[in-house]
Short mmCIF file of C-alpha atoms and ligand atoms in Angstrom, two decimals:
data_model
loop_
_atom_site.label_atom_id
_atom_site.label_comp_id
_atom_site.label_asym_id
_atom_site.label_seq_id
_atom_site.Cartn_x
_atom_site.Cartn_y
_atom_site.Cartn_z
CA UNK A 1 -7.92 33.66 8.47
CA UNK A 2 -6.69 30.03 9.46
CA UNK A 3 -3.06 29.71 8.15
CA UNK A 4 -3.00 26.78 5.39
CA UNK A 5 0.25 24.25 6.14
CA UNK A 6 2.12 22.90 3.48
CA UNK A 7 1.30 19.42 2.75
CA UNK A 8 3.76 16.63 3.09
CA UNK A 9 6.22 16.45 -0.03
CA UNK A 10 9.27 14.22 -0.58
CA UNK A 11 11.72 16.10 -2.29
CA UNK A 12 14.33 14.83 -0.25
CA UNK A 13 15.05 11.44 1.14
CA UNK A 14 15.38 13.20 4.40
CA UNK A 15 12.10 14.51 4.51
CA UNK A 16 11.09 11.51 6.03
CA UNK A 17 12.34 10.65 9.69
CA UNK A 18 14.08 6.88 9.64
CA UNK A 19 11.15 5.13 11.44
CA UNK A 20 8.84 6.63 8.52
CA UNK A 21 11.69 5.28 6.16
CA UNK A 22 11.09 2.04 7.74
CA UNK A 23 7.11 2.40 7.34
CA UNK A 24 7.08 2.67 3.93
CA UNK A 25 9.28 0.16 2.99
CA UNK A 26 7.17 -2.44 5.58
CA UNK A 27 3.70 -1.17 3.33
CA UNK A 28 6.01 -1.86 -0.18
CA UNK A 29 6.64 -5.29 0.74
CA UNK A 30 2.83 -5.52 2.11
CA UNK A 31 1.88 -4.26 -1.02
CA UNK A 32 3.87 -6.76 -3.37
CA UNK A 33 2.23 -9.94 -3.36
CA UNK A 34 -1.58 -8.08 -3.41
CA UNK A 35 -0.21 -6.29 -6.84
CA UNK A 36 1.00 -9.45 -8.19
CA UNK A 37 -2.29 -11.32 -7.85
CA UNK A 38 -4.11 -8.46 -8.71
CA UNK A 39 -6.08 -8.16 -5.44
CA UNK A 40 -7.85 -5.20 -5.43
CA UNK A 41 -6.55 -2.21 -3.39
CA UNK A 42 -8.74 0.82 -3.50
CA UNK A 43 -6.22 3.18 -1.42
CA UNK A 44 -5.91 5.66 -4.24
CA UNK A 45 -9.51 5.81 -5.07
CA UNK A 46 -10.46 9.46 -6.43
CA UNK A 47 -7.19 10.75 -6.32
CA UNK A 48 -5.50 12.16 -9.45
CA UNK A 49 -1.81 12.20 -9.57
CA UNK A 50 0.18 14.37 -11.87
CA UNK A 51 3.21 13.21 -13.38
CA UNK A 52 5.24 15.55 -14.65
CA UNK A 53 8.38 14.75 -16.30
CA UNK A 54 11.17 17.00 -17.92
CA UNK A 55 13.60 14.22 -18.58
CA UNK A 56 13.52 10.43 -20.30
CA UNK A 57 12.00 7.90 -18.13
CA UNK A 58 11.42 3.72 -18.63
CA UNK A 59 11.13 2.69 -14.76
CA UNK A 60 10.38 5.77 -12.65
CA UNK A 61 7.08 7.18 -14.77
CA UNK A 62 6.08 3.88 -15.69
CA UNK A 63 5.98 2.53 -12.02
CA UNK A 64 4.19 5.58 -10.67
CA UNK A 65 2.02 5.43 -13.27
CA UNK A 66 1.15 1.47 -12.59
CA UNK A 67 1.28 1.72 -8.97
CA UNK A 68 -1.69 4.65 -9.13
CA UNK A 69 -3.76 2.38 -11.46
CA UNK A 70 -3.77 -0.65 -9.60
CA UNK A 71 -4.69 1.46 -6.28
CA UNK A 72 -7.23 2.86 -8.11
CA UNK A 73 -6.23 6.49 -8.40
CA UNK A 74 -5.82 8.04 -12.32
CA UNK A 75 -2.57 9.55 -13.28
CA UNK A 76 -2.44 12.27 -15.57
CA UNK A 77 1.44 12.23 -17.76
CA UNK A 78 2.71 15.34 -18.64
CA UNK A 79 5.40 16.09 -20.75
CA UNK A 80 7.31 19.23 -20.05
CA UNK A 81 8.23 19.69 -23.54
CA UNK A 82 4.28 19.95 -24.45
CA UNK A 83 3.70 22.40 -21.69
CA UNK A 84 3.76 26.16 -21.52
CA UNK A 85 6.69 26.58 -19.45
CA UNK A 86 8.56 25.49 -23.22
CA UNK A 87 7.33 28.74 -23.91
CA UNK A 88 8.23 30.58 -21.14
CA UNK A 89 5.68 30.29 -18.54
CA UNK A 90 6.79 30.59 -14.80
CA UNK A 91 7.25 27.49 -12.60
CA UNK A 92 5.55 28.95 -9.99
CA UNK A 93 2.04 29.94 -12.05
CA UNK A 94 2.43 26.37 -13.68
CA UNK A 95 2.76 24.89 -10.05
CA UNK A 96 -0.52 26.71 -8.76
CA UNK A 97 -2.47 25.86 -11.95
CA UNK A 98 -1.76 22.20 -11.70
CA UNK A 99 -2.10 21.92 -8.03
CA UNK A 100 -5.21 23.06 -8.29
CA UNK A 101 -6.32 20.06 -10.83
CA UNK A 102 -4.39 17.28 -9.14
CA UNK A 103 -3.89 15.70 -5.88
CA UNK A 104 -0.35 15.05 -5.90
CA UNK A 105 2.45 15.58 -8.49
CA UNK A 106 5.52 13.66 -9.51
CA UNK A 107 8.03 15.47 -11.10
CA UNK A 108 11.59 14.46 -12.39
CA UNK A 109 13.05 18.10 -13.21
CA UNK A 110 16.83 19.15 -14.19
CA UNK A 111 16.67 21.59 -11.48
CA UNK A 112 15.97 21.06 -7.78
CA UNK A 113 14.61 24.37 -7.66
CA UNK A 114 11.62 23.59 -9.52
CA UNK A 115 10.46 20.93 -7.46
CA UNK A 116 10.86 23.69 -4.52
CA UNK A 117 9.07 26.19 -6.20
CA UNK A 118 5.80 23.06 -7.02
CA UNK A 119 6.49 22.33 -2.92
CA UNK A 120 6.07 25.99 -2.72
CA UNK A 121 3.09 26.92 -4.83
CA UNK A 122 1.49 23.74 -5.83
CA UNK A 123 -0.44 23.35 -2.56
CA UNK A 124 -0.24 19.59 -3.03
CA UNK A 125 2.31 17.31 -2.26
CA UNK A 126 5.12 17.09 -4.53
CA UNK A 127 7.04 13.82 -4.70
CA UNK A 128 10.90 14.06 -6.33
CA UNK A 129 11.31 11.83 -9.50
CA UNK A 130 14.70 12.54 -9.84
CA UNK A 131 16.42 15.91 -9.67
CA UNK A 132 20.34 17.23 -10.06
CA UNK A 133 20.55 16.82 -6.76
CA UNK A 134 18.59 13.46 -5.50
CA UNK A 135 16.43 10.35 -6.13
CA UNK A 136 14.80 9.42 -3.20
CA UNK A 137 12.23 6.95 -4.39
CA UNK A 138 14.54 5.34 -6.33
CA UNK A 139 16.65 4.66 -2.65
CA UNK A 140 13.41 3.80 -1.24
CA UNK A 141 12.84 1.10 -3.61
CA UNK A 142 16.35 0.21 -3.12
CA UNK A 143 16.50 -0.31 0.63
CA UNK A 144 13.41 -2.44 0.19
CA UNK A 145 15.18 -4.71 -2.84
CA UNK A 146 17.87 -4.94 0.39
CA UNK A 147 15.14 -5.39 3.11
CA UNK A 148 13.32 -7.99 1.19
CA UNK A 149 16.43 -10.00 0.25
CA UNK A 150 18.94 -9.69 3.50
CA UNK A 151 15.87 -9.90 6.09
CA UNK A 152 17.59 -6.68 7.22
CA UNK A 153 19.41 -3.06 6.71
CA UNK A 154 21.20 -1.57 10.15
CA UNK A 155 24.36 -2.70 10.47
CA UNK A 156 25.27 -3.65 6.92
CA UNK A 157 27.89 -2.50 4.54
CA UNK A 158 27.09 -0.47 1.07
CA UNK A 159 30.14 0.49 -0.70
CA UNK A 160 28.95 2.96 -4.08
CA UNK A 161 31.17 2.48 -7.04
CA UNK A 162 31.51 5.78 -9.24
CA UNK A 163 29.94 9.28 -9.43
CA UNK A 164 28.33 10.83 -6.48
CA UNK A 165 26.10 11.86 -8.11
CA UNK A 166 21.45 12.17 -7.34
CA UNK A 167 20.94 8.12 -6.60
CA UNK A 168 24.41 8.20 -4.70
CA UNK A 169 23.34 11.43 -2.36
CA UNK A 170 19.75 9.36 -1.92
CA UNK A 171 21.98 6.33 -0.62
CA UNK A 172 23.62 7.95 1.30
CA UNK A 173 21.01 9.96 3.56
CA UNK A 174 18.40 7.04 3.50
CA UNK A 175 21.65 4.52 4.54
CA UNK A 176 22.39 6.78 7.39
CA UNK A 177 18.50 7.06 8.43
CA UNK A 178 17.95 3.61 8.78
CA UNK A 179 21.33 2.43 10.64
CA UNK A 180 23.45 1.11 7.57
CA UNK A 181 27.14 1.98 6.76
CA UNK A 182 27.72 3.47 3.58
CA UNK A 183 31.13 4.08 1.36
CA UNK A 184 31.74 5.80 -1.78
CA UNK A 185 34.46 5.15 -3.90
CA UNK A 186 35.10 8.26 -6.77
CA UNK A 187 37.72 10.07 -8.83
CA UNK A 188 38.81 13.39 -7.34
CA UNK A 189 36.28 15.98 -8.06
CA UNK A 190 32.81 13.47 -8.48
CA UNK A 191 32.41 13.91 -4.41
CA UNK A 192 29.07 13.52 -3.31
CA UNK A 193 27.70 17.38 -2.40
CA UNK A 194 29.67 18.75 0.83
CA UNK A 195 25.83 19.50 2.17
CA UNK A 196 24.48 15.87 1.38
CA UNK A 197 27.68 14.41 3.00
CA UNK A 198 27.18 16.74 6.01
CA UNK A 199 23.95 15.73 6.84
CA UNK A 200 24.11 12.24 6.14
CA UNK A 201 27.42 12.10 8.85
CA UNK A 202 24.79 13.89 11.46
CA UNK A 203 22.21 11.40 10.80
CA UNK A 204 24.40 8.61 10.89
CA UNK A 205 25.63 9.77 14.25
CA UNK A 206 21.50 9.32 15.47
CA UNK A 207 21.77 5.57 14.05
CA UNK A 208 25.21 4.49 14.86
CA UNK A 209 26.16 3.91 11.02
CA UNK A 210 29.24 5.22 9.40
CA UNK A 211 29.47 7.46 6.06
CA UNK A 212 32.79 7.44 4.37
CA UNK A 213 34.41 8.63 0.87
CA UNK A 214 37.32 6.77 -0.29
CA UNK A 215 39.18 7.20 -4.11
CA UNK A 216 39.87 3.23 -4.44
CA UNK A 217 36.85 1.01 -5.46
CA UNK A 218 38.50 -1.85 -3.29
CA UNK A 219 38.67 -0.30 -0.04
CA UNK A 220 34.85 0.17 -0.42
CA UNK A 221 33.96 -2.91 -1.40
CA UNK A 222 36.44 -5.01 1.08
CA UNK A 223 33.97 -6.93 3.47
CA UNK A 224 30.71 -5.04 1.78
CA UNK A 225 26.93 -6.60 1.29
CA UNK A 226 25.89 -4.63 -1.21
CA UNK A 227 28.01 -3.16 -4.42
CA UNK A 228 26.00 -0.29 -6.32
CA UNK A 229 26.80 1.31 -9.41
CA UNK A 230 25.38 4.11 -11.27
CA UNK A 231 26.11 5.54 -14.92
CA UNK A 232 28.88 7.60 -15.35
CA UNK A 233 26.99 10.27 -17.38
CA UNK A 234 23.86 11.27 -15.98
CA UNK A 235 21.48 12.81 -18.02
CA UNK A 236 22.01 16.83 -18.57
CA UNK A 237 25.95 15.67 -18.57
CA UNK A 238 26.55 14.61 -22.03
CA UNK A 239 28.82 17.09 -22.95
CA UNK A 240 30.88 15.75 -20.57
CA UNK A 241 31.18 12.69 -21.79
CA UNK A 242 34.84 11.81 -23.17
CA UNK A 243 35.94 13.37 -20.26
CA UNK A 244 34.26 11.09 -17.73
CA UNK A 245 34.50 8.03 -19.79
CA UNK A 246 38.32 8.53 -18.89
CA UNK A 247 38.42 9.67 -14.96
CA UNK A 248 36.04 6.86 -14.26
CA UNK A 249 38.10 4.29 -16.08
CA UNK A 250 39.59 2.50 -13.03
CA UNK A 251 35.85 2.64 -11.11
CA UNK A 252 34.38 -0.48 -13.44
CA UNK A 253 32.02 -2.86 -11.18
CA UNK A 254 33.59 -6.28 -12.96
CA UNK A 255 34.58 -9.62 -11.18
CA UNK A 256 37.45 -9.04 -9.75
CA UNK A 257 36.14 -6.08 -8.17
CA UNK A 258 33.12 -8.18 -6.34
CA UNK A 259 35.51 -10.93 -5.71
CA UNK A 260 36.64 -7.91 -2.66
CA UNK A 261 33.20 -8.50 -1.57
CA UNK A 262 31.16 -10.74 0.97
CA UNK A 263 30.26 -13.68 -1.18
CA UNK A 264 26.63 -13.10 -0.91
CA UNK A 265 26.81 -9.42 -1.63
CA UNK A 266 23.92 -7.70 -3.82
CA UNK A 267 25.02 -6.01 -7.22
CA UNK A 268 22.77 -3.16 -7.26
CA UNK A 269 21.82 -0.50 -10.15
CA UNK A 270 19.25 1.58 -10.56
CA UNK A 271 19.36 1.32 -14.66
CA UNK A 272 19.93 1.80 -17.17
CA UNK A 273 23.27 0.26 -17.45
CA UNK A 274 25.89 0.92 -19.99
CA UNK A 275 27.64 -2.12 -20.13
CA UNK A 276 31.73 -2.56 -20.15
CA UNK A 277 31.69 1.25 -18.76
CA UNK A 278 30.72 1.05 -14.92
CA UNK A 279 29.54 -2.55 -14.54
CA UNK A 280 30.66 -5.79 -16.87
CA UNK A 281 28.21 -7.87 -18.66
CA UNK A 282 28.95 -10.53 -16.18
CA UNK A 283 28.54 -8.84 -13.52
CA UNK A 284 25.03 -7.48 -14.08
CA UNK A 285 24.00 -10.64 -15.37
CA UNK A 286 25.85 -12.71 -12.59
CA UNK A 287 24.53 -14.74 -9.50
CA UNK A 288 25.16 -11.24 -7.14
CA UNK A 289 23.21 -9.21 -9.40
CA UNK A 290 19.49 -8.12 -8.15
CA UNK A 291 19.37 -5.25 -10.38
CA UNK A 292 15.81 -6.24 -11.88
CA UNK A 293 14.21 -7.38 -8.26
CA UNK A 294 15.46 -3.90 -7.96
CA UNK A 295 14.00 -2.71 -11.06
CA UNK A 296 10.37 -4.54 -10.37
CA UNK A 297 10.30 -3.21 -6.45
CA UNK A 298 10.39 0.57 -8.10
CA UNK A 299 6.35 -0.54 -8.41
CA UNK A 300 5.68 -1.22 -4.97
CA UNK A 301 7.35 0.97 -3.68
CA UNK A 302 5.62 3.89 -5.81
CA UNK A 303 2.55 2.49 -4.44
CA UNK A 304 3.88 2.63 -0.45
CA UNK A 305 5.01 6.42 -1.24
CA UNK A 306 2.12 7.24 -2.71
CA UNK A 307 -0.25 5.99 -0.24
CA UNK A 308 2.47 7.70 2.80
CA UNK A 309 1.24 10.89 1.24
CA UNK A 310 -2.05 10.69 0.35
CA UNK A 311 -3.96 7.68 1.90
CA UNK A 312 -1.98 6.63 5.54
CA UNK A 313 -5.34 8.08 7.18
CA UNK A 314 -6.81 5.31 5.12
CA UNK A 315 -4.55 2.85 6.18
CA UNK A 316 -4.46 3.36 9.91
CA UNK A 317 -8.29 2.88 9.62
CA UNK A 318 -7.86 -0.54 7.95
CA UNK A 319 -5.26 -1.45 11.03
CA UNK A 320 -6.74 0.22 13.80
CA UNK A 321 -9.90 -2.27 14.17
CA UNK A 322 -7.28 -5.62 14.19
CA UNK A 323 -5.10 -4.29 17.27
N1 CP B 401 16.16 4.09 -12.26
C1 CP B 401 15.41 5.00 -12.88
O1 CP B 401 15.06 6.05 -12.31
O2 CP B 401 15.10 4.69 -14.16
P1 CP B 401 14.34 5.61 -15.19
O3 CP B 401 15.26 6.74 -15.58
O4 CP B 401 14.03 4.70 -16.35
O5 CP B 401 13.09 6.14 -14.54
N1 NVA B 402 22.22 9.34 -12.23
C1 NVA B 402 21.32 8.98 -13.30
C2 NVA B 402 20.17 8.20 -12.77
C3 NVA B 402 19.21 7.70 -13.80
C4 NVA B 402 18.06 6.95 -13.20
C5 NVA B 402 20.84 10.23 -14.01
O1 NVA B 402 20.56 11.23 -13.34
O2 NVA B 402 20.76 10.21 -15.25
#
């Protein structure tokens, strides 16, 4: 019997090689002015995409969701609450089931394990929403916002302000991929994993980039391009709430933080924001800020992942005949 491989899934940001990094963010900002003026893109046509979401989402579901409508695939939401798995159900029965009805899946879980066991026994590729562990669209997205508005990444300077938390481990192994130097200022004990940090150093060894975690906020940012924040309490931690509110006091993205960077540097979030804890009103609403570029890009660059996993054969037809 021929053996079946796995289909592509990104449940890591390192799933994908840097030069594939590089692709995808190239086909997001292809991608943005033909979504804006609603010229028709029929990549997605046929293709049913699962979205399967265990946690709150505004931008992430909503973008995927968008991004398969206007390339004229149907996405199917699904609430984990309103599935069977509330009830007891086993991932990995739940994963063959709804591979077998859709073409891809999107999940945001609470545990990264779930999105390996989909990987696993979905038979479909499985694309990570956000997990404990990482957000790599959301750094996709990101490094475009960066792409679109420096005219470059290698060789620039991202210093992380808070917890290292998913969207900070994402930074840091898509920063390393594509060349740029990364460094994360946090409290003792809110280090980025030991196993994200390791493999981000190796990669940034390929690229000739630096990875570094510092405890003060102004040695990152000194000389930096972009400044990105995240919240303080993620979502699963809220019973750890008047804890953090305290060891991440001194770790507030305000002006005179920003003043330590370039002039031109990008305030970056990924939202929401919780205002007066890790970034000031004026801040986020300053001259620096990008955060809802940011927020908008989350669309196109749905669209480039999704088409990366499901349609590049597609795509490489459309190119092929103009070289
Ligand atoms: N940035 C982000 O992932 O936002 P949502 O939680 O609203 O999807
Ligand atoms: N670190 C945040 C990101 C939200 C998009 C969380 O996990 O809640």
């Amino acid at each position: 019997m021929k053996q079946q491989l796995s289909p592509r899934s990104i449940l890591s940001v390192s799933d994908l090689t840097g030069f594939e990094l590089f692709e995808i963010i190239e086909r997001a900002t292809e991608l943005k002015p033909q979504i804006k003026s609603h010229h028709t893109i029929s990549t997605l046509y046929g293709q049913v995409i699962g979205l399967l979401f265990e946690k709150p989402s505004t931008r992430t579901r909503a973008s995927f969701e968008t991004a398969t409508r206007r390339l004229l695939g149907e996405p199917v939401y699904l609430s984990s609450s309103e599935l069977q798995t509330s009830r007891g159900e086993r991932p990995e029965d739940t994963a063959r089931i709804l591979g077998s009805y859709f073409d891809a899946i999107v999940a945001r879980v609470h545990s990264h394990k779930t999105l390996e066991d989909l990987a696993r026994f979905g038979g479909v590729p499985i694309i990570n929403a956000l997990s404990d562990l990482e957000h790599p669209t959301q750094a996709i997205s990101d490094l475009f916002t960066i792409f679109e508005t420096k005219g470059r990444m290698r060789g620039l300077r991202l210093a992380f302000i808070g917890d290292g938390n998913n969207v900070c481990n994402s930074l840091l192994l898509s920063s390393a991929l594509i060349g740029m130097n990364m460094t994360v200022a946090c409290p003792e004990g809110y280090e980025p994993k030991a196993e994200v940090l390791d493999k981000a150093t190796m990669l940034a060894k390929e690229t000739g980039s630096s990875i570094e975690v510092v405890s003060e906020p102004k040695e990152a940012t000194e000389g930096s391009d972009v400044i990105y924040t995240d919240v303080w309490v993620s979502m699963g931690e809220e019973d750890e709430r008047n804890k953090r509110i305290k060891d991440f006091a001194a770790y507030r993205v305000d002006r005179e933080l920003l003043s330590c960077a370039k002039p031109n540097a990008l305030v970056m979030h990924c939202l929401p924001a919780h205002r007066g804890e890790e970034i000031t009103e004026e801040v986020i609403s300053g001259v620096n800020s990008v955060v809802w570029q940011q927020a908008e890009n989350k669309l196109y660059g749905a669209g480039a992942v999704l088409e990366f996993l499901l349609a590049r054969d597609i795509l490489e037809e459309k190119i092929a005949p103009l070289l």
